[in-house]
Short mmCIF file of C-alpha atoms in Angstrom, two decimals:
data_model
loop_
_atom_site.label_atom_id
_atom_site.label_comp_id
_atom_site.label_asym_id
_atom_site.label_seq_id
_atom_site.Cartn_x
_atom_site.Cartn_y
_atom_site.Cartn_z
CA UNK A 1 34.43 -44.59 -8.31
CA UNK A 2 37.16 -42.06 -9.06
CA UNK A 3 39.69 -42.97 -11.72
CA UNK A 4 42.99 -44.11 -10.24
CA UNK A 5 46.24 -42.68 -11.58
CA UNK A 6 49.49 -44.51 -12.28
CA UNK A 7 52.75 -42.66 -12.83
CA UNK A 8 55.53 -44.44 -14.73
CA UNK A 9 58.94 -42.84 -14.20
CA UNK A 10 60.92 -44.14 -17.17
CA UNK A 11 64.71 -44.00 -17.31
CA UNK A 12 66.16 -45.39 -20.52
CA UNK A 13 67.81 -43.55 -23.39
CA UNK A 14 66.34 -45.59 -26.25
CA UNK A 15 62.69 -45.77 -27.37
CA UNK A 16 63.56 -49.12 -28.98
CA UNK A 17 64.83 -50.71 -25.77
CA UNK A 18 63.38 -53.66 -23.90
CA UNK A 19 62.63 -51.28 -21.02
CA UNK A 20 60.58 -49.16 -23.43
CA UNK A 21 58.65 -52.26 -24.45
CA UNK A 22 57.98 -53.01 -20.77
CA UNK A 23 56.76 -49.44 -20.30
CA UNK A 24 54.48 -49.70 -23.34
CA UNK A 25 52.93 -52.94 -22.07
CA UNK A 26 52.20 -51.24 -18.73
CA UNK A 27 50.63 -48.20 -20.38
CA UNK A 28 48.46 -50.34 -22.65
CA UNK A 29 47.33 -52.79 -19.98
CA UNK A 30 46.66 -50.19 -17.28
CA UNK A 31 44.74 -47.90 -19.63
CA UNK A 32 42.62 -50.87 -20.71
CA UNK A 33 41.80 -51.41 -17.05
CA UNK A 34 40.60 -47.81 -16.81
CA UNK A 35 43.59 -46.23 -15.10
CA UNK A 36 44.83 -42.79 -16.00
CA UNK A 37 48.50 -43.30 -16.88
CA UNK A 38 51.14 -40.57 -16.71
CA UNK A 39 54.66 -41.13 -18.04
CA UNK A 40 57.76 -39.15 -17.11
CA UNK A 41 60.31 -40.07 -19.79
CA UNK A 42 63.34 -38.63 -18.03
CA UNK A 43 65.82 -38.76 -20.91
CA UNK A 44 63.32 -37.40 -23.42
CA UNK A 45 62.48 -34.63 -20.94
CA UNK A 46 66.20 -33.94 -20.46
CA UNK A 47 65.48 -34.07 -16.76
CA UNK A 48 68.40 -32.59 -14.85
CA UNK A 49 69.99 -35.05 -12.44
CA UNK A 50 72.16 -32.68 -10.41
CA UNK A 51 70.66 -31.10 -7.29
CA UNK A 52 71.88 -27.49 -7.23
CA UNK A 53 71.04 -23.95 -6.21
CA UNK A 54 69.16 -23.65 -9.54
CA UNK A 55 66.36 -25.70 -7.99
CA UNK A 56 65.41 -22.73 -5.78
CA UNK A 57 63.74 -19.61 -7.13
CA UNK A 58 64.62 -16.42 -5.30
CA UNK A 59 66.87 -15.74 -2.36
CA UNK A 60 68.48 -18.41 -0.22
CA UNK A 61 67.79 -18.63 3.50
CA UNK A 62 71.50 -19.06 4.18
CA UNK A 63 73.60 -17.88 1.24
CA UNK A 64 76.85 -18.31 3.21
CA UNK A 65 76.38 -22.09 3.53
CA UNK A 66 74.16 -23.67 0.89
CA UNK A 67 72.38 -26.70 2.35
CA UNK A 68 70.28 -28.30 -0.35
CA UNK A 69 67.81 -30.10 1.93
CA UNK A 70 67.00 -27.09 4.08
CA UNK A 71 66.76 -24.70 1.14
CA UNK A 72 64.48 -26.95 -0.93
CA UNK A 73 62.23 -27.60 2.05
CA UNK A 74 61.80 -23.85 2.51
CA UNK A 75 61.31 -23.38 -1.22
CA UNK A 76 58.65 -26.12 -1.27
CA UNK A 77 56.76 -24.46 1.56
CA UNK A 78 56.91 -21.10 -0.21
CA UNK A 79 56.23 -22.33 -3.77
CA UNK A 80 59.72 -21.42 -4.91
CA UNK A 81 60.95 -24.71 -6.37
CA UNK A 82 61.96 -24.86 -10.04
CA UNK A 83 59.21 -25.63 -12.54
CA UNK A 84 60.51 -29.10 -13.46
CA UNK A 85 60.45 -30.24 -9.82
CA UNK A 86 56.98 -28.79 -9.27
CA UNK A 87 55.66 -30.60 -12.36
CA UNK A 88 56.95 -33.95 -11.09
CA UNK A 89 55.67 -33.36 -7.58
CA UNK A 90 52.20 -32.70 -8.99
CA UNK A 91 52.32 -36.07 -10.77
CA UNK A 92 53.42 -37.81 -7.57
CA UNK A 93 50.61 -36.12 -5.65
CA UNK A 94 48.06 -37.36 -8.19
CA UNK A 95 49.38 -40.91 -8.44
CA UNK A 96 47.95 -43.88 -6.56
CA UNK A 97 50.81 -46.03 -7.83
CA UNK A 98 54.28 -45.15 -9.15
CA UNK A 99 56.24 -47.62 -11.28
CA UNK A 100 59.94 -46.91 -11.71
CA UNK A 101 61.11 -48.47 -14.99
CA UNK A 102 64.86 -48.66 -15.60
CA UNK A 103 67.91 -50.82 -16.32
CA UNK A 104 69.98 -51.70 -13.26
CA UNK A 105 73.21 -49.68 -13.39
CA UNK A 106 76.07 -50.53 -11.02
CA UNK A 107 73.70 -52.28 -8.58
CA UNK A 108 71.47 -49.20 -8.46
CA UNK A 109 69.36 -46.86 -10.58
CA UNK A 110 70.67 -44.75 -13.49
CA UNK A 111 71.99 -41.32 -12.48
CA UNK A 112 69.03 -39.53 -14.08
CA UNK A 113 66.60 -41.51 -11.90
CA UNK A 114 68.74 -40.97 -8.79
CA UNK A 115 68.52 -37.27 -9.63
CA UNK A 116 64.73 -37.57 -9.80
CA UNK A 117 64.73 -39.05 -6.28
CA UNK A 118 67.12 -36.36 -5.02
CA UNK A 119 65.26 -33.42 -6.52
CA UNK A 120 61.58 -34.44 -6.50
CA UNK A 121 61.35 -36.13 -3.09
CA UNK A 122 62.14 -32.97 -1.14
CA UNK A 123 61.88 -32.75 2.62
CA UNK A 124 58.42 -31.61 3.61
CA UNK A 125 56.83 -32.81 0.38
CA UNK A 126 57.97 -36.43 0.68
CA UNK A 127 59.19 -36.93 4.23
CA UNK A 128 60.00 -35.49 7.63
CA UNK A 129 61.32 -36.96 10.87
CA UNK A 130 57.71 -36.99 12.10
CA UNK A 131 56.42 -38.60 8.90
CA UNK A 132 58.65 -41.41 7.71
CA UNK A 133 58.53 -45.14 7.00
CA UNK A 134 55.11 -46.66 7.84
CA UNK A 135 53.97 -43.25 9.11
CA UNK A 136 55.31 -41.59 5.97
CA UNK A 137 53.76 -38.90 3.81
CA UNK A 138 52.90 -41.35 1.03
CA UNK A 139 51.53 -44.19 3.15
CA UNK A 140 48.33 -44.24 1.07
CA UNK A 141 50.27 -44.66 -2.19
CA UNK A 142 51.95 -47.68 -3.74
CA UNK A 143 55.28 -47.82 -5.55
CA UNK A 144 57.40 -50.48 -7.19
CA UNK A 145 60.61 -51.07 -9.10
CA UNK A 146 60.48 -52.66 -12.55
CA UNK A 147 63.92 -53.16 -14.04
CA UNK A 148 66.15 -55.16 -16.32
CA UNK A 149 69.53 -56.61 -15.41
CA UNK A 150 72.64 -57.35 -17.40
CA UNK A 151 73.29 -60.38 -15.19
CA UNK A 152 71.56 -63.74 -15.21
CA UNK A 153 69.43 -64.58 -12.18
CA UNK A 154 71.87 -67.02 -10.56
CA UNK A 155 74.52 -64.29 -10.34
CA UNK A 156 72.26 -62.47 -7.84
CA UNK A 157 71.60 -65.46 -5.58
CA UNK A 158 73.01 -65.47 -2.04
CA UNK A 159 75.74 -67.81 -3.31
CA UNK A 160 76.10 -66.04 -6.67
CA UNK A 161 79.03 -63.86 -7.62
CA UNK A 162 77.02 -60.61 -7.34
CA UNK A 163 75.54 -61.48 -3.97
CA UNK A 164 71.95 -61.51 -2.75
CA UNK A 165 69.61 -59.33 -4.82
CA UNK A 166 67.68 -58.63 -1.60
CA UNK A 167 70.72 -56.73 -0.30
CA UNK A 168 70.98 -54.80 -3.58
CA UNK A 169 67.34 -53.73 -3.40
CA UNK A 170 67.23 -52.77 0.28
CA UNK A 171 68.63 -49.20 -0.03
CA UNK A 172 66.17 -48.32 -2.80
CA UNK A 173 63.05 -50.07 -1.60
CA UNK A 174 63.48 -49.35 2.10
CA UNK A 175 65.78 -46.33 2.16
CA UNK A 176 63.94 -44.33 -0.50
CA UNK A 177 60.45 -45.69 -1.18
CA UNK A 178 59.44 -47.07 2.21
CA UNK A 179 61.18 -44.15 3.96
CA UNK A 180 58.73 -41.83 2.17
CA UNK A 181 55.86 -44.04 3.33
CA UNK A 182 55.08 -45.86 0.08
CA UNK A 183 53.55 -49.30 0.25
CA UNK A 184 56.25 -51.07 -1.77
CA UNK A 185 55.09 -53.80 -4.11
CA UNK A 186 57.40 -56.66 -5.00
CA UNK A 187 59.79 -55.69 -7.80
CA UNK A 188 59.35 -56.88 -11.37
CA UNK A 189 62.77 -58.12 -12.48
CA UNK A 190 63.61 -58.90 -16.09
CA UNK A 191 66.72 -61.02 -15.92
CA UNK A 192 69.28 -60.41 -18.67
CA UNK A 193 66.96 -59.60 -21.61
CA UNK A 194 69.89 -58.47 -23.77
CA UNK A 195 71.21 -62.05 -23.84
CA UNK A 196 67.83 -63.77 -24.01
CA UNK A 197 66.11 -65.20 -27.08
CA UNK A 198 63.24 -63.30 -28.72
CA UNK A 199 60.85 -65.94 -27.40
CA UNK A 200 62.20 -65.48 -23.87
CA UNK A 201 61.77 -61.71 -24.08
CA UNK A 202 58.22 -62.17 -25.33
CA UNK A 203 57.52 -64.49 -22.39
CA UNK A 204 58.89 -61.83 -20.01
CA UNK A 205 56.51 -59.24 -21.44
CA UNK A 206 53.59 -61.65 -21.28
CA UNK A 207 54.36 -62.37 -17.63
CA UNK A 208 54.43 -58.64 -16.91
CA UNK A 209 51.10 -58.16 -18.68
CA UNK A 210 49.56 -60.96 -16.62
CA UNK A 211 50.86 -59.48 -13.37
CA UNK A 212 49.48 -56.04 -14.23
CA UNK A 213 45.97 -57.48 -14.29
CA UNK A 214 46.00 -57.83 -10.51
CA UNK A 215 48.75 -55.43 -9.52
CA UNK A 216 46.64 -53.08 -7.40
CA UNK A 217 45.35 -56.01 -5.31
CA UNK A 218 48.80 -57.23 -4.31
CA UNK A 219 49.97 -56.97 -0.73
CA UNK A 220 53.10 -54.86 -0.27
CA UNK A 221 56.43 -56.10 1.00
CA UNK A 222 56.90 -56.19 4.76
CA UNK A 223 59.22 -53.85 6.66
CA UNK A 224 59.93 -53.26 10.35
CA UNK A 225 57.25 -51.01 11.86
CA UNK A 226 58.19 -47.72 13.49
CA UNK A 227 56.57 -48.87 16.73
CA UNK A 228 59.45 -51.33 17.18
CA UNK A 229 61.90 -48.44 17.63
CA UNK A 230 62.48 -45.57 20.04
CA UNK A 231 61.62 -42.75 17.64
CA UNK A 232 63.55 -39.88 19.17
CA UNK A 233 67.04 -38.47 19.26
CA UNK A 234 67.15 -39.36 22.96
CA UNK A 235 66.28 -42.95 22.12
CA UNK A 236 68.72 -42.98 19.23
CA UNK A 237 66.01 -44.33 16.87
CA UNK A 238 67.13 -47.76 18.08
CA UNK A 239 65.09 -50.94 18.25
CA UNK A 240 63.37 -51.32 21.60
CA UNK A 241 65.20 -53.72 23.95
CA UNK A 242 62.10 -55.88 24.45
CA UNK A 243 61.76 -56.29 20.67
CA UNK A 244 65.38 -57.43 20.40
CA UNK A 245 64.78 -59.93 23.20
CA UNK A 246 61.72 -61.28 21.43
CA UNK A 247 63.77 -61.78 18.27
CA UNK A 248 66.51 -63.78 19.99
CA UNK A 249 64.74 -67.10 19.45
CA UNK A 250 63.82 -66.40 15.82
CA UNK A 251 65.82 -68.20 13.10
CA UNK A 252 66.04 -65.13 10.85
CA UNK A 253 66.42 -61.39 11.25
CA UNK A 254 63.40 -59.10 10.96
CA UNK A 255 64.26 -57.78 7.50
CA UNK A 256 67.16 -57.62 5.06
CA UNK A 257 68.45 -54.51 6.83
CA UNK A 258 67.39 -55.37 10.37
CA UNK A 259 69.10 -58.75 10.36
CA UNK A 260 70.23 -58.51 14.03
CA UNK A 261 73.24 -60.69 13.24
CA UNK A 262 71.02 -63.53 12.04
CA UNK A 263 70.56 -65.03 8.57
CA UNK A 264 68.55 -62.77 6.27
CA UNK A 265 64.87 -63.66 5.94
CA UNK A 266 64.61 -65.37 2.53
CA UNK A 267 63.48 -63.10 -0.31
CA UNK A 268 62.46 -60.31 2.06
CA UNK A 269 62.78 -57.73 -0.75
CA UNK A 270 61.27 -59.75 -3.61
CA UNK A 271 58.69 -62.11 -2.19
CA UNK A 272 56.22 -63.44 -4.71
CA UNK A 273 53.17 -61.16 -4.63
CA UNK A 274 50.16 -62.41 -2.72
CA UNK A 275 46.63 -61.24 -3.31
CA UNK A 276 44.45 -59.42 -0.81
CA UNK A 277 41.03 -60.82 0.02
#
């Protein structure tokens, strides 16, 4: 059996951080299981976050009006993307699983990781209107978020001051990862390690190590399938009328994003992982 590859995209400034310890546990455990593990340490690499004309080698298709998406798609097709983007795309292409390891910043990812999404997941390489969501380019790959928070867990409950963590995670897990076709595994959340005891932090790392033992057998999160929508500009990419009628009697919406005016399905973006047979 061919060796499977895991890519860890790591976004923290300090090698002594809790996030670094989480990364190290993943590297150690996955390598012990026989995986080939690649690590992109974005801060150590000085990975550039801003998406600019410098990402394209050679002449622009339309120098009068620079459109980043169109230009990078053409550059990808013609092998004219900058070397740092090409290097990361090669890692993505090789990976069976990608783990994004980071601290939650302002209800999202750090700027350097957002820049990785913006620059590495170029149109054509990572998505197209013909290849998106469950028909996406990376539908045979898995991805997951692993992150620390500055807030305690109750602050991210539906009745907590920060609001439902499922809503926070929807744009990243659905709008970025699932959009590119990834099978999205449930996130690994480390609640408020900076204000936890050493024993509590150790327990968090032990729980992560235990989860890693069966990570590749976990079922992914569920999202609304493309077949439920009219996938065309004429159809507006809207949910089919018959699907909406079928959902009228359901107590919850389909997903966190496709709530249809109903209560959100509980823990749609962070359901406890279940194991495949």
